[in-house]
Every structure is written in C-alpha cells, then in structure tokens.
Coordinates of C-alpha atoms and ligand atoms in Angstrom, one line a residue:
X26 CA -3.4 71.9 -142.4
X27 CA -6.8 70.9 -141.0
X28 CA -6.3 67.2 -141.7
X29 CA -2.8 67.1 -139.9
X30 CA -4.2 68.9 -136.8
X31 CA -7.4 66.8 -136.8
X32 CA -5.4 63.6 -137.1
X33 CA -2.8 64.4 -134.4
X34 CA -5.5 65.7 -132.0
X35 CA -7.6 62.6 -132.5
X36 CA -4.5 60.5 -131.5
X37 CA -3.5 62.7 -128.6
X38 CA -7.1 62.8 -127.2
X39 CA -7.4 59.0 -127.5
X40 CA -4.1 58.4 -125.8
X41 CA -4.5 61.0 -123.1
X42 CA -8.2 61.1 -122.3
X43 CA -9.6 63.8 -119.9
X44 CA -6.3 65.8 -120.0
X45 CA -8.0 68.9 -121.4
X46 CA -5.2 71.4 -120.7
X47 CA -2.7 69.1 -122.5
X48 CA -5.1 68.9 -125.5
X49 CA -5.3 72.6 -125.5
X50 CA -1.6 73.2 -125.5
X51 CA -0.9 70.6 -128.2
X52 CA -3.7 72.0 -130.4
X53 CA -2.2 75.5 -130.4
X54 CA 1.3 74.2 -131.3
X55 CA 0.0 71.7 -133.9
X56 CA -1.7 74.5 -135.8
X57 CA 1.7 76.2 -136.1
X58 CA 3.7 73.0 -136.8
X59 CA 1.3 72.3 -139.8
X60 CA 3.0 75.2 -141.5
X61 CA 6.4 73.6 -140.9
X62 CA 5.3 70.2 -142.2
X63 CA 4.1 71.9 -145.4
X64 CA 7.4 73.6 -146.0
X65 CA 9.8 70.9 -144.7
X66 CA 8.5 67.4 -145.4
X67 CA 11.5 65.7 -143.7
X68 CA 9.9 66.6 -140.3
X69 CA 6.6 65.0 -141.3
X70 CA 8.4 61.9 -142.6
X71 CA 10.3 61.5 -139.3
X72 CA 7.1 62.0 -137.3
X73 CA 8.9 64.6 -135.2
X74 CA 5.8 66.2 -133.8
X75 CA 4.1 62.9 -133.2
X76 CA 7.1 62.0 -131.1
X77 CA 7.2 65.3 -129.3
X78 CA 3.7 64.8 -127.9
X79 CA 4.7 61.6 -126.1
X80 CA 6.7 62.3 -122.9
X81 CA 10.1 60.6 -122.8
X82 CA 9.3 59.5 -119.3
X83 CA 6.6 60.1 -116.7
X84 CA 7.3 59.5 -113.0
X85 CA 4.4 59.4 -110.5
X86 CA 4.8 58.6 -106.9
X87 CA 3.3 58.6 -103.4
X88 CA 4.4 61.3 -100.9
X89 CA 3.4 60.4 -97.3
X90 CA 4.1 62.8 -94.4
X91 CA 2.9 63.6 -90.9
X92 CA 1.2 67.0 -90.2
X93 CA 1.6 69.1 -87.0
X94 CA -1.3 67.2 -85.4
X95 CA 0.4 63.9 -85.9
X96 CA -2.0 62.8 -88.6
X97 CA -0.7 61.0 -91.7
X98 CA -1.2 62.8 -95.0
X99 CA -0.9 61.4 -98.5
X100 CA -0.2 63.4 -101.6
X101 CA 0.8 62.5 -105.2
X102 CA 4.1 63.6 -106.7
X103 CA 5.0 63.8 -110.4
X104 CA 7.8 64.6 -112.8
X105 CA 7.2 64.7 -116.5
X106 CA 10.5 64.4 -118.5
X107 CA 9.1 65.5 -121.8
X108 CA 12.1 66.1 -124.2
X109 CA 15.9 66.0 -123.8
X110 CA 16.9 66.6 -127.5
X111 CA 18.8 69.8 -126.8
X112 CA 19.8 69.5 -123.1
X113 CA 19.1 68.0 -119.7
X114 CA 15.4 68.1 -118.7
X115 CA 14.6 71.5 -117.1
X116 CA 11.4 73.0 -115.7
X117 CA 9.6 74.0 -112.5
X118 CA 7.7 72.2 -109.8
X119 CA 4.2 73.2 -108.9
X120 CA 2.5 72.6 -105.6
X121 CA -1.2 73.3 -105.8
X122 CA -4.4 71.3 -105.2
X123 CA -5.3 71.6 -108.9
X124 CA -2.2 69.7 -110.0
X125 CA -3.0 66.6 -112.1
X126 CA -1.1 64.6 -114.6
X127 CA -2.7 66.5 -117.5
X128 CA -1.9 69.9 -116.1
X129 CA 1.8 68.9 -115.7
X130 CA 1.9 67.4 -119.2
X131 CA 0.7 70.7 -120.7
X132 CA 3.3 72.6 -118.7
X133 CA 6.1 70.2 -119.6
X134 CA 5.1 70.4 -123.3
X135 CA 5.1 74.2 -123.3
X136 CA 8.5 74.1 -121.5
X137 CA 10.1 72.2 -124.4
X138 CA 9.4 75.1 -126.9
X139 CA 10.1 77.8 -124.3
X140 CA 13.5 76.4 -123.3
X141 CA 14.4 76.0 -127.0
X142 CA 13.6 79.7 -127.5
X143 CA 16.0 80.9 -124.7
X144 CA 19.0 80.0 -126.9
X145 CA 20.3 77.9 -123.9
X146 CA 20.8 74.1 -124.0
X147 CA 17.9 72.9 -121.9
X148 CA 15.3 70.1 -122.5
X149 CA 11.8 70.4 -121.2
X150 CA 10.2 69.0 -118.0
X151 CA 7.7 69.8 -115.3
X152 CA 6.7 68.3 -112.0
X153 CA 4.9 68.9 -108.7
X154 CA 2.2 67.7 -106.4
X155 CA -1.4 68.2 -105.4
X156 CA 0.0 69.4 -102.0
X157 CA -1.5 72.7 -100.9
X158 CA 1.0 74.9 -99.1
X159 CA -1.7 77.3 -98.0
X160 CA -2.3 77.3 -94.3
X161 CA 0.5 74.8 -93.6
X162 CA 3.2 75.6 -91.1
X163 CA 6.9 75.9 -92.1
X164 CA 7.5 72.6 -90.5
X165 CA 4.7 70.9 -92.5
X166 CA 6.0 72.4 -95.7
X167 CA 9.6 71.2 -94.8
X168 CA 8.4 67.6 -94.1
X169 CA 6.4 67.5 -97.3
X170 CA 9.4 68.7 -99.3
X171 CA 11.7 66.2 -97.7
X172 CA 9.4 63.3 -98.5
X173 CA 8.8 64.6 -102.0
X174 CA 12.5 64.6 -102.6
X175 CA 13.0 61.2 -101.0
X176 CA 11.6 59.8 -104.3
X177 CA 12.4 62.5 -106.8
X178 CA 16.2 62.6 -106.0
X179 CA 16.8 59.3 -107.9
X180 CA 15.4 60.8 -111.1
X181 CA 17.2 64.2 -111.2
X182 CA 20.7 65.5 -111.3
X183 CA 22.7 68.5 -112.6
X184 CA 23.3 66.8 -116.0
X185 CA 20.0 64.8 -116.0
X186 CA 17.1 67.0 -114.9
X187 CA 17.1 70.3 -113.0
X188 CA 13.8 71.3 -111.4
X189 CA 13.0 74.9 -110.1
X190 CA 10.0 76.8 -108.7
X191 CA 6.5 77.5 -110.1
X192 CA 3.1 78.1 -108.4
X193 CA 3.5 77.3 -104.6
X194 CA 7.2 76.6 -104.9
X195 CA 9.4 79.6 -104.1
X196 CA 12.7 80.2 -102.2
X197 CA 11.5 78.5 -99.0
X198 CA 10.5 75.2 -100.8
X199 CA 13.6 75.2 -103.0
X200 CA 15.7 75.4 -99.8
X201 CA 14.0 72.4 -98.2
X202 CA 14.2 70.4 -101.4
X203 CA 17.8 71.2 -102.0
X204 CA 18.7 70.4 -98.4
X205 CA 17.2 67.0 -98.7
X206 CA 18.7 66.3 -102.1
X207 CA 22.2 67.2 -100.8
X208 CA 21.7 64.8 -97.8
X209 CA 20.6 61.9 -100.0
X210 CA 23.1 62.3 -102.8
X211 CA 26.0 63.5 -100.6
X212 CA 26.8 66.0 -103.4
X213 CA 26.6 69.8 -103.6
X214 CA 25.6 70.4 -107.2
X215 CA 23.3 72.7 -109.2
X216 CA 20.5 70.2 -109.2
X217 CA 17.8 72.8 -108.6
X218 CA 17.6 76.5 -109.6
X219 CA 16.1 79.4 -107.7
X220 CA 18.5 78.6 -104.8
X221 CA 19.4 81.2 -102.2
X222 CA 22.2 83.6 -103.3
X223 CA 24.5 82.4 -100.5
X224 CA 24.4 78.8 -101.8
X225 CA 24.5 78.9 -105.6
X226 CA 21.5 80.9 -106.6
X227 CA 21.7 83.4 -109.5
X228 CA 21.2 86.9 -108.2
X229 CA 18.5 87.9 -110.6
X230 CA 16.5 84.7 -110.6
X231 CA 13.6 85.8 -108.4
X232 CA 13.1 88.9 -110.6
X233 CA 13.7 87.1 -113.9
X234 CA 10.2 86.0 -115.1
X235 CA 8.5 89.4 -114.3
X236 CA 11.4 91.5 -115.6
X237 CA 11.7 89.3 -118.7
X238 CA 7.9 89.6 -119.5
X239 CA 8.2 93.4 -119.2
X240 CA 11.3 93.5 -121.4
X241 CA 9.4 91.4 -124.0
X242 CA 6.4 93.7 -123.9
X243 CA 8.7 96.7 -124.4
X244 CA 10.2 95.0 -127.4
X245 CA 6.7 94.4 -128.9
X246 CA 5.6 97.9 -128.2
X247 CA 8.7 99.3 -129.9
X248 CA 7.7 97.6 -133.2
X249 CA 4.8 100.1 -133.2
X250 CA 6.8 103.1 -132.0
X251 CA 5.3 102.7 -128.5
X252 CA 6.7 102.5 -124.9
X253 CA 5.6 101.4 -121.5
X254 CA 6.1 104.9 -120.2
X255 CA 2.7 106.5 -119.4
X256 CA 0.8 103.3 -120.1
X257 CA -2.0 101.9 -117.8
X258 CA -1.3 98.3 -117.0
X259 CA -3.4 95.3 -115.8
X260 CA -1.5 92.6 -113.9
X261 CA -3.2 89.4 -112.4
X262 CA -1.8 87.2 -109.7
X263 CA 0.3 88.6 -106.8
X264 CA 3.0 86.0 -106.5
X265 CA 6.6 85.9 -107.8
X266 CA 5.9 86.7 -111.5
X267 CA 3.3 89.5 -110.8
X268 CA 5.4 91.2 -108.1
X269 CA 8.5 91.6 -110.3
X270 CA 6.4 92.6 -113.3
X271 CA 5.0 95.5 -111.2
X272 CA 8.5 96.5 -110.2
X273 CA 9.8 96.6 -113.8
X274 CA 6.7 98.3 -115.2
X275 CA 7.2 101.0 -112.5
X276 CA 10.9 101.3 -113.5
X277 CA 9.9 101.9 -117.1
X278 CA 7.3 104.5 -116.2
X279 CA 4.0 102.5 -116.5
X280 CA 1.2 102.5 -114.0
X281 CA -0.1 99.1 -112.7
X282 CA -3.8 99.3 -111.5
X283 CA -4.7 95.7 -110.6
X284 CA -3.4 92.6 -108.8
X285 CA -5.2 89.4 -107.7
X286 CA -5.2 86.1 -105.9
X287 CA -7.4 83.1 -106.0
X288 CA -10.0 84.9 -103.8
X289 CA -10.4 88.2 -105.6
X290 CA -8.7 91.2 -107.2
X291 CA -7.8 94.8 -106.2
X292 CA -8.2 97.9 -108.5
X293 CA -6.1 100.8 -107.5
X294 CA -6.6 103.7 -109.8
X295 CA -3.7 105.7 -108.3
X296 CA -1.3 102.9 -109.2
X297 CA 0.7 100.3 -107.3
X298 CA 3.9 102.2 -106.5
X299 CA 7.1 101.0 -104.9
X300 CA 5.8 101.5 -101.3
X301 CA 2.6 99.6 -102.0
X302 CA 4.5 96.8 -103.8
X303 CA 6.7 96.4 -100.7
X304 CA 3.4 95.9 -98.7
X305 CA 2.3 93.2 -101.3
X306 CA 5.7 91.4 -101.0
X307 CA 5.6 91.3 -97.3
X308 CA 1.9 90.2 -97.3
X309 CA 2.4 87.4 -99.9
X310 CA 5.9 86.2 -99.2
X311 CA 6.2 86.5 -95.4
X312 CA 2.7 86.8 -93.8
X313 CA 1.2 84.7 -96.6
X314 CA -2.1 86.6 -96.4
X315 CA -4.9 87.5 -98.8
X316 CA -4.9 90.3 -101.4
X317 CA -8.0 91.8 -99.7
X318 CA -5.7 93.2 -97.0
X319 CA -4.3 95.6 -99.7
X320 CA -7.7 97.2 -100.1
X321 CA -7.9 97.6 -96.3
X322 CA -4.4 99.2 -96.1
X323 CA -4.7 101.9 -98.8
X324 CA -7.4 104.4 -99.5
X325 CA -9.3 104.4 -102.8
X326 CA -8.7 100.8 -103.6
X327 CA -11.7 98.6 -104.6
X328 CA -11.6 94.9 -103.8
X329 CA -13.8 92.5 -105.8
X330 CA -14.2 88.8 -104.7
X331 CA -14.2 86.1 -107.3
X332 CA -17.7 85.3 -108.6
X333 CA -17.6 82.0 -110.4
X334 CA -21.1 82.5 -111.9
X335 CA -20.2 85.8 -113.7
X336 CA -18.7 84.1 -116.8
X337 CA -16.0 86.7 -117.1
X338 CA -13.3 88.2 -114.9
X339 CA -13.9 91.8 -114.1
X340 CA -10.2 92.4 -113.6
X341 CA -9.9 92.3 -117.4
X342 CA -12.7 94.8 -117.8
X343 CA -10.9 98.1 -117.0
X344 CA -9.6 100.7 -119.4
X345 CA -5.9 99.9 -119.9
X346 CA -3.2 99.7 -122.6
X347 CA -1.2 96.7 -121.6
X348 CA -1.9 93.4 -119.7
X349 CA 0.3 90.9 -118.0
X350 CA -1.8 87.8 -117.0
X351 CA 0.5 86.3 -114.3
X352 CA -1.7 84.0 -112.2
X353 CA -2.6 80.7 -113.8
X354 CA -3.9 78.8 -116.9
X355 CA -7.1 79.8 -118.6
X356 CA -7.7 83.0 -116.6
X357 CA -8.7 84.9 -119.8
X358 CA -11.6 83.5 -121.8
X359 CA -13.2 84.7 -125.0
X360 CA -15.3 87.3 -123.3
X361 CA -12.4 88.6 -121.2
X362 CA -10.3 88.9 -124.4
X363 CA -13.1 90.8 -126.1
X364 CA -13.5 93.1 -123.1
X365 CA -9.7 93.8 -123.1
X366 CA -9.7 94.7 -126.8
X367 CA -12.8 96.9 -126.4
X368 CA -11.2 98.7 -123.4
X369 CA -8.1 99.7 -125.4
X370 CA -5.6 97.0 -124.5
X371 CA -3.0 96.9 -127.4
X372 CA -0.4 94.6 -125.9
X373 CA -0.7 91.3 -123.9
X374 CA 2.4 89.6 -122.6
X375 CA 1.7 86.3 -120.8
X376 CA 3.7 86.0 -117.5
X377 CA 1.6 82.9 -116.7
X378 CA 1.7 79.7 -118.7
X379 CA -1.3 79.4 -121.1
X380 CA -3.5 82.0 -119.3
X381 CA -5.6 82.5 -122.4
X382 CA -8.1 79.9 -123.8
X383 CA -7.8 79.0 -127.5
X384 CA -10.9 81.2 -128.1
X385 CA -9.4 84.1 -126.3
X386 CA -6.2 83.8 -128.3
X387 CA -8.3 83.9 -131.5
X388 CA -9.8 87.2 -130.3
X389 CA -6.4 88.8 -129.8
X390 CA -5.0 87.6 -133.2
X391 CA -8.1 88.7 -135.1
X392 CA -7.9 92.1 -133.4
X393 CA -4.3 92.4 -134.5
X394 CA -3.0 93.5 -131.1
X395 CA 0.5 92.7 -129.9
X396 CA 0.0 89.3 -128.2
X397 CA 2.9 87.2 -126.8
X398 CA 2.2 83.6 -125.6
X399 CA 3.7 82.5 -122.3
X400 CA 6.3 80.3 -123.9
X401 CA 7.9 83.5 -125.3
X402 CA 7.0 86.2 -122.9
X403 CA 7.7 84.3 -119.6
X404 CA 10.9 82.5 -120.8
X405 CA 13.1 84.9 -118.8
X406 CA 12.6 82.8 -115.7
X407 CA 13.9 79.6 -117.1
X408 CA 16.6 81.5 -119.1
X409 CA 18.1 82.8 -115.8
X410 CA 17.7 79.3 -114.4
X411 CA 20.0 78.3 -117.3
X412 CA 22.4 81.0 -116.4
X413 CA 22.3 79.7 -112.8
X414 CA 23.3 76.3 -114.1
X415 CA 26.2 77.8 -116.0
X416 CA 27.4 79.7 -112.9
X417 CA 27.1 76.5 -110.8
X418 CA 29.1 74.5 -113.3
X419 CA 31.8 77.2 -113.4
X420 CA 31.6 77.6 -109.6
X421 CA 31.7 81.4 -110.4
X422 CA 28.8 83.7 -109.5
X423 CA 27.9 86.7 -111.8
X424 CA 26.9 90.1 -110.6
X425 CA 23.3 91.2 -110.7
X426 CA 24.1 93.6 -113.6
X427 CA 25.7 90.8 -115.6
X428 CA 22.6 88.6 -115.1
X429 CA 20.2 91.4 -115.9
X430 CA 22.1 92.3 -119.1
X431 CA 22.1 88.7 -120.2
X432 CA 18.4 88.4 -119.4
X433 CA 17.6 91.5 -121.5
X434 CA 19.7 90.2 -124.4
X435 CA 17.9 86.8 -124.3
X436 CA 14.4 88.4 -124.3
X437 CA 15.5 90.6 -127.2
X438 CA 16.7 87.5 -129.0
X439 CA 13.5 85.6 -128.3
X440 CA 11.5 88.5 -129.6
X441 CA 13.6 88.6 -132.8
X442 CA 13.2 84.8 -133.3
X443 CA 9.4 85.1 -132.9
X444 CA 9.1 88.1 -135.2
X445 CA 11.3 86.8 -138.0
X446 CA 9.9 83.3 -137.9
X447 CA 6.3 84.5 -138.0
X448 CA 7.2 86.5 -141.1
X449 CA 9.1 83.6 -142.8
X450 CA 6.1 81.4 -142.4
X451 CA 3.7 83.9 -143.9
X452 CA 2.0 85.2 -140.8
X453 CA 3.8 88.5 -139.9
X454 CA 3.1 89.8 -136.4
X455 CA 1.7 86.5 -135.2
X456 CA 3.9 85.8 -132.1
X457 CA 2.0 82.5 -131.5
X458 CA 3.3 81.0 -134.8
X459 CA 6.7 82.7 -134.3
X460 CA 7.2 81.2 -130.8
X461 CA 5.8 77.7 -131.6
X462 CA 7.8 77.3 -134.9
X463 CA 10.9 79.1 -133.5
X464 CA 10.9 76.7 -130.6
X465 CA 10.0 73.6 -132.7
X466 CA 12.7 74.0 -135.4
X467 CA 15.7 73.7 -133.0
X468 CA 14.3 70.7 -131.1
X469 CA 13.0 69.1 -134.3
X470 CA 16.4 69.4 -136.0
X471 CA 18.2 67.9 -133.0
X472 CA 15.7 65.0 -133.0
X473 CA 16.4 64.4 -136.7
X474 CA 20.2 64.4 -136.0
X475 CA 19.9 62.0 -133.1
X476 CA 17.9 59.3 -134.9
X477 CA 14.8 57.4 -133.7
X478 CA 15.2 57.2 -129.9
Ligands
NDP705 P1 3.1 82.0 -107.1 O1 2.7 80.8 -106.4 O2 4.2 82.9 -106.6 O3 1.9 83.0 -107.3 C1 0.7 82.5 -108.0 C2 -0.3 83.6 -108.0 O4 -1.4 83.2 -108.8 C3 -0.9 83.8 -106.6 O5 -1.3 85.1 -106.6 C4 -2.1 82.9 -106.6 O6 -3.1 83.2 -105.7 C5 -2.6 83.0 -108.0 N1 -3.2 81.7 -108.4 C6 -2.6 80.5 -108.4 N2 -3.5 79.5 -108.8 C7 -4.7 80.2 -109.0 C8 -5.9 79.8 -109.5 N3 -6.2 78.5 -109.7 N4 -6.9 80.7 -109.6 C9 -6.6 82.0 -109.4 N5 -5.4 82.5 -109.0 C10 -4.5 81.6 -108.8 O7 3.5 81.5 -108.6 P2 4.3 82.3 -109.8 O8 4.1 83.7 -109.7 O9 5.6 81.7 -109.8 O10 3.5 81.7 -111.1 C11 2.4 82.4 -111.7 C12 2.3 81.9 -113.1 O11 3.6 82.2 -113.8 C13 2.1 80.4 -113.3 O12 1.3 80.2 -114.4 C14 3.5 79.9 -113.6 O13 3.4 78.7 -114.3 C15 4.0 81.0 -114.4 N6 5.5 81.0 -114.5 C16 6.3 81.1 -113.4 C17 7.6 81.2 -113.5 C18 8.5 81.4 -112.3 O14 9.7 81.6 -112.5 N7 8.0 81.4 -111.1 C19 8.3 81.2 -114.8 C20 7.4 81.1 -115.9 C21 6.0 81.1 -115.8 P3 -3.2 82.5 -104.3 O15 -2.2 83.2 -103.4 O16 -4.6 82.7 -103.8 O17 -2.9 81.1 -104.5
2IT706 O1 7.3 77.8 -116.3 C1 8.5 78.1 -116.1 O2 9.2 78.4 -117.0 C2 9.0 78.0 -114.7 N1 8.3 77.8 -113.8 C3 10.5 78.2 -114.5 C4 11.2 76.9 -114.8 C5 12.7 76.9 -114.4 O3 13.3 75.9 -114.6 O4 13.2 78.0 -114.0

C-alpha cells in the first residue's frame, strides 16, 4: 500500500506543485484506493486512479467589472471539470478571496466521490473566483456575477455542467448568474441549481446540506444505540450549512452551543433555539453582519475573536457529544481533534468540505469515534441539486415533503454504502475508507466500461 500511495503522490505533487489542499485530498483517497487495487487488479492495470487525479478540463478566465466608485476591478474565474464518467459535471461555485486553482481542484476531486455516493447520475466539478462578496453592494455583486457568467456560459449547460452554490454563493448570486445565463443562451433550462422556488428551484435545496449532515449523524449514532436527542452539539460556521444544521439538530432534540464566522465564535450554554436561529439567519443572510452581534443580542453568550497564534481553535475545546464542522477546510487540526475526543465528542459529521487535517482524521480514527468525512456527510446538498435537475427536466416540481423524504432516503443509503464497504474491505467502522471506496467503485467501473478517454 505504501508504495502505491508514495508513487502516486510523488506524481501528483510534481505535476501540481504548491497545491497543498489538492495533495491532501488525493492522499486521503489514495490510501483507501490502495485497498481496492490489492483486491481488484483490473483497476490498477487500467490506471483508473491515475486518470482520476487529472482533471478532464480546467477553465481559467479573467473577470473584469466596474465597482460603485467607477473603478475597474479584475478577478480570476475558474471551473474545474474533473470527471464525467457517471453524468454531467456537477458541483458548486465558491466566491472567496482564498480561492486558488489548488483549492478548487481539491473540491472538484472530492465532488467526484461525493456525487457518486448520492446514487444519482452526476459527474464532479467545482468553480468560483477570488472575488470577495463581503462589503460589496448588491449592484457590485450583480455586475461581478454577470461578468463571471459572460465567460462561464459557453462551458456549461443542463446536460454538460450544472454549477450551484458554495461559500459566498447563495440564493442572491445564483439569481444573478441564472439571469445572465438565460440572457446569453436564450434558453430557460436547469443549468444551475439552488434557484428560487418560483423559477425552478427545489423546495428543500437551501436546507439540504445541513439537514442531510444531521440525518447522517443520526444514522451513525443509531449504530451505537444512540440518538441526537439530549446531546450537546458544536457547530462551526454560520452560513447556509451551519444554519440548517442547527435547525435540524433542534428538531431532533439536540442542543447547539456554538457558531462562528471568520472573525470569531460564540458559545451559548443555554443553546441556540429557534428564536436565536432566526436572529442568525437575518444577521447573516440579510444584514450580512458579524457573529459578534449575536453575543451583544442575547445574555450569557461568550464571544471569542480568532487568535491565529493560539495553535488551536477554542470552539472545539468545549464539553460536547457531537460536532458538525460547517465553515471551511482545515478548521480542525491534530490538537483540535485531540481536544474534542478528550471533551467527550463521540460523533463528528463534516458539513464542510475537508474541515479536518490528515493528522486530525488520524486522531478520530485511532480514538474509534463515529467520524464521517464531508464527501459522505455533506452529500445531501448536491443530492437535492440532483433532484432539482430531475424536476427541471420533467418540468414538474415536487413538494417539500417529497424532497425531504428523498433526501432522508439518500442519506440512509450513503450511510449503508459507507458502512458495508468499510466492512468488505476489512476496516469496519471506518467511514473514510467506506466513503472513498464506495464513491470510487462506481466511477471506476464506469471508466473501465467507457475505455481510455
Ligand atoms: P456560506 O458562505 O453560507 O458560509 C460560510 C461560513 O463559513 C461563514 O460563516 C463564513 O464566515 C465561514 N468561513 C468561510 N471561510 C472561512 C475561513 N476561511 N475561515 C473561517 N471561517 C470561514 O457557505 P456554506 O455554508 O454554503 O459552506 C460552508 C462549508 O460547507 C464549505 O466548506 C462548503 O464547501 C461546504 N458545503 C456547502 C454545501 C452547500 O450546499 N452550500 C454543500 C456541501 C458542502 P464569514 O461570514 O466570516 O465569511
Ligand atoms: O460541496 C458541495 O457539494 C456543494 N457546494 C454543493 C454542490 C451542488 O452542486 O449542489
């Protein structure tokens, strides 16, 4: 196993220098795929994984736009079309100043395995820009989105590549992007998901990632005779995924005590109930303010600003049972993971993509806690995007109940795939191997069937 992982990583690092997040994501999957190569040499012979780490297509482009002061601004746009073996490219767009080619390649790579796990026919992609929506007016965001789409539109389509939201891209941005696509293509199709419910959006899509991660945690807990009811829960982030995680954890009787943004985190021992969540939604989705305001609005809440010199994140250092990291990549390092295990956390379901470093993952696996990687736990978002595509093709919307039931069924199915695959490959309870191998087998078989392309 070591030699396969060492060899592939030497190649990936040589071909993709400096892209450390991409190296990290590939290392984690390669360690699982080594088990498949041992058992099924046809995959090794056909160099299936060696092909998977090379994007099918990378598009990188200039986005120029004019800000409210009349000044010209230049950003960089990307779309990584990673793998289309099992369906059209599918995956979100991220607008954040930290976006680089390497970050989007790690996200597109993860998306391939995640989309495969959903049971739906979707390939993997990711895109975005180093544009920072923070502090921009609605008009500036609109002009940026329109100029971004002026290039992207020729590379996407409802049967080719279907983008959606991610960090910094929510309902407002999808609206502007869709409007411009429709104008350029002169077609009303399901080319983006996460649309407004009045114009083709699936009713449960905004909730899907957070609800899905919570359903997945409930499935994991059930394997040990446990429930979310009565559990103390840590959530990071305060955006789309975090908000609907809080809502569903509350529904199932858990108590969420933390939320964060890039400036700091709040600890609310009394729990973030429905009324407080409403405040967060208004603060983050409408006023676009900072999480610190939550501490000013409710008594007994402690706000702690980010301290980059601390070496660990104090959010993860509270007594709790369950954790949903839902902000961004590498927000849990080795020390954070050790703190969580020491403080009694028995279940971690990743709402974010790759929020835990490789060293942190090792701590969770060695401790034998229930640990679900993002590509399994947060797959509910893209799964409901897949359902939105079905509804758009049929031109027939489903009810909220139907969408939610299907989401629940899909999360159950992903859990089963992970659990049974981990067992088949000799690592029972290891959801990392279960998710990586479960996702790999379907895409890998499709690649074998379709020849060397
Ligand atoms: P949002 O933009 O709605 O929210 C992101 C949240 O994370 C904000 O609270 C933001 O704080 C915080 N955050 C972002 N970047 C950083 C950073 N570098 N350091 C610290 N905090 C940060 O995004 P989503 O909720 O949609 O996405 C959150 C995570 O979930 C991401 O990893 C995303 O890839 C993943 N995900 C999202 C899905 C979706 O359907 N939306 C589906 C599957 C996974 P601030 O307000 O200060 O920026
Ligand atoms: O990371 C992800 O799965 C997403 N941001 C959602 C992608 C999608 O196409 O809905």
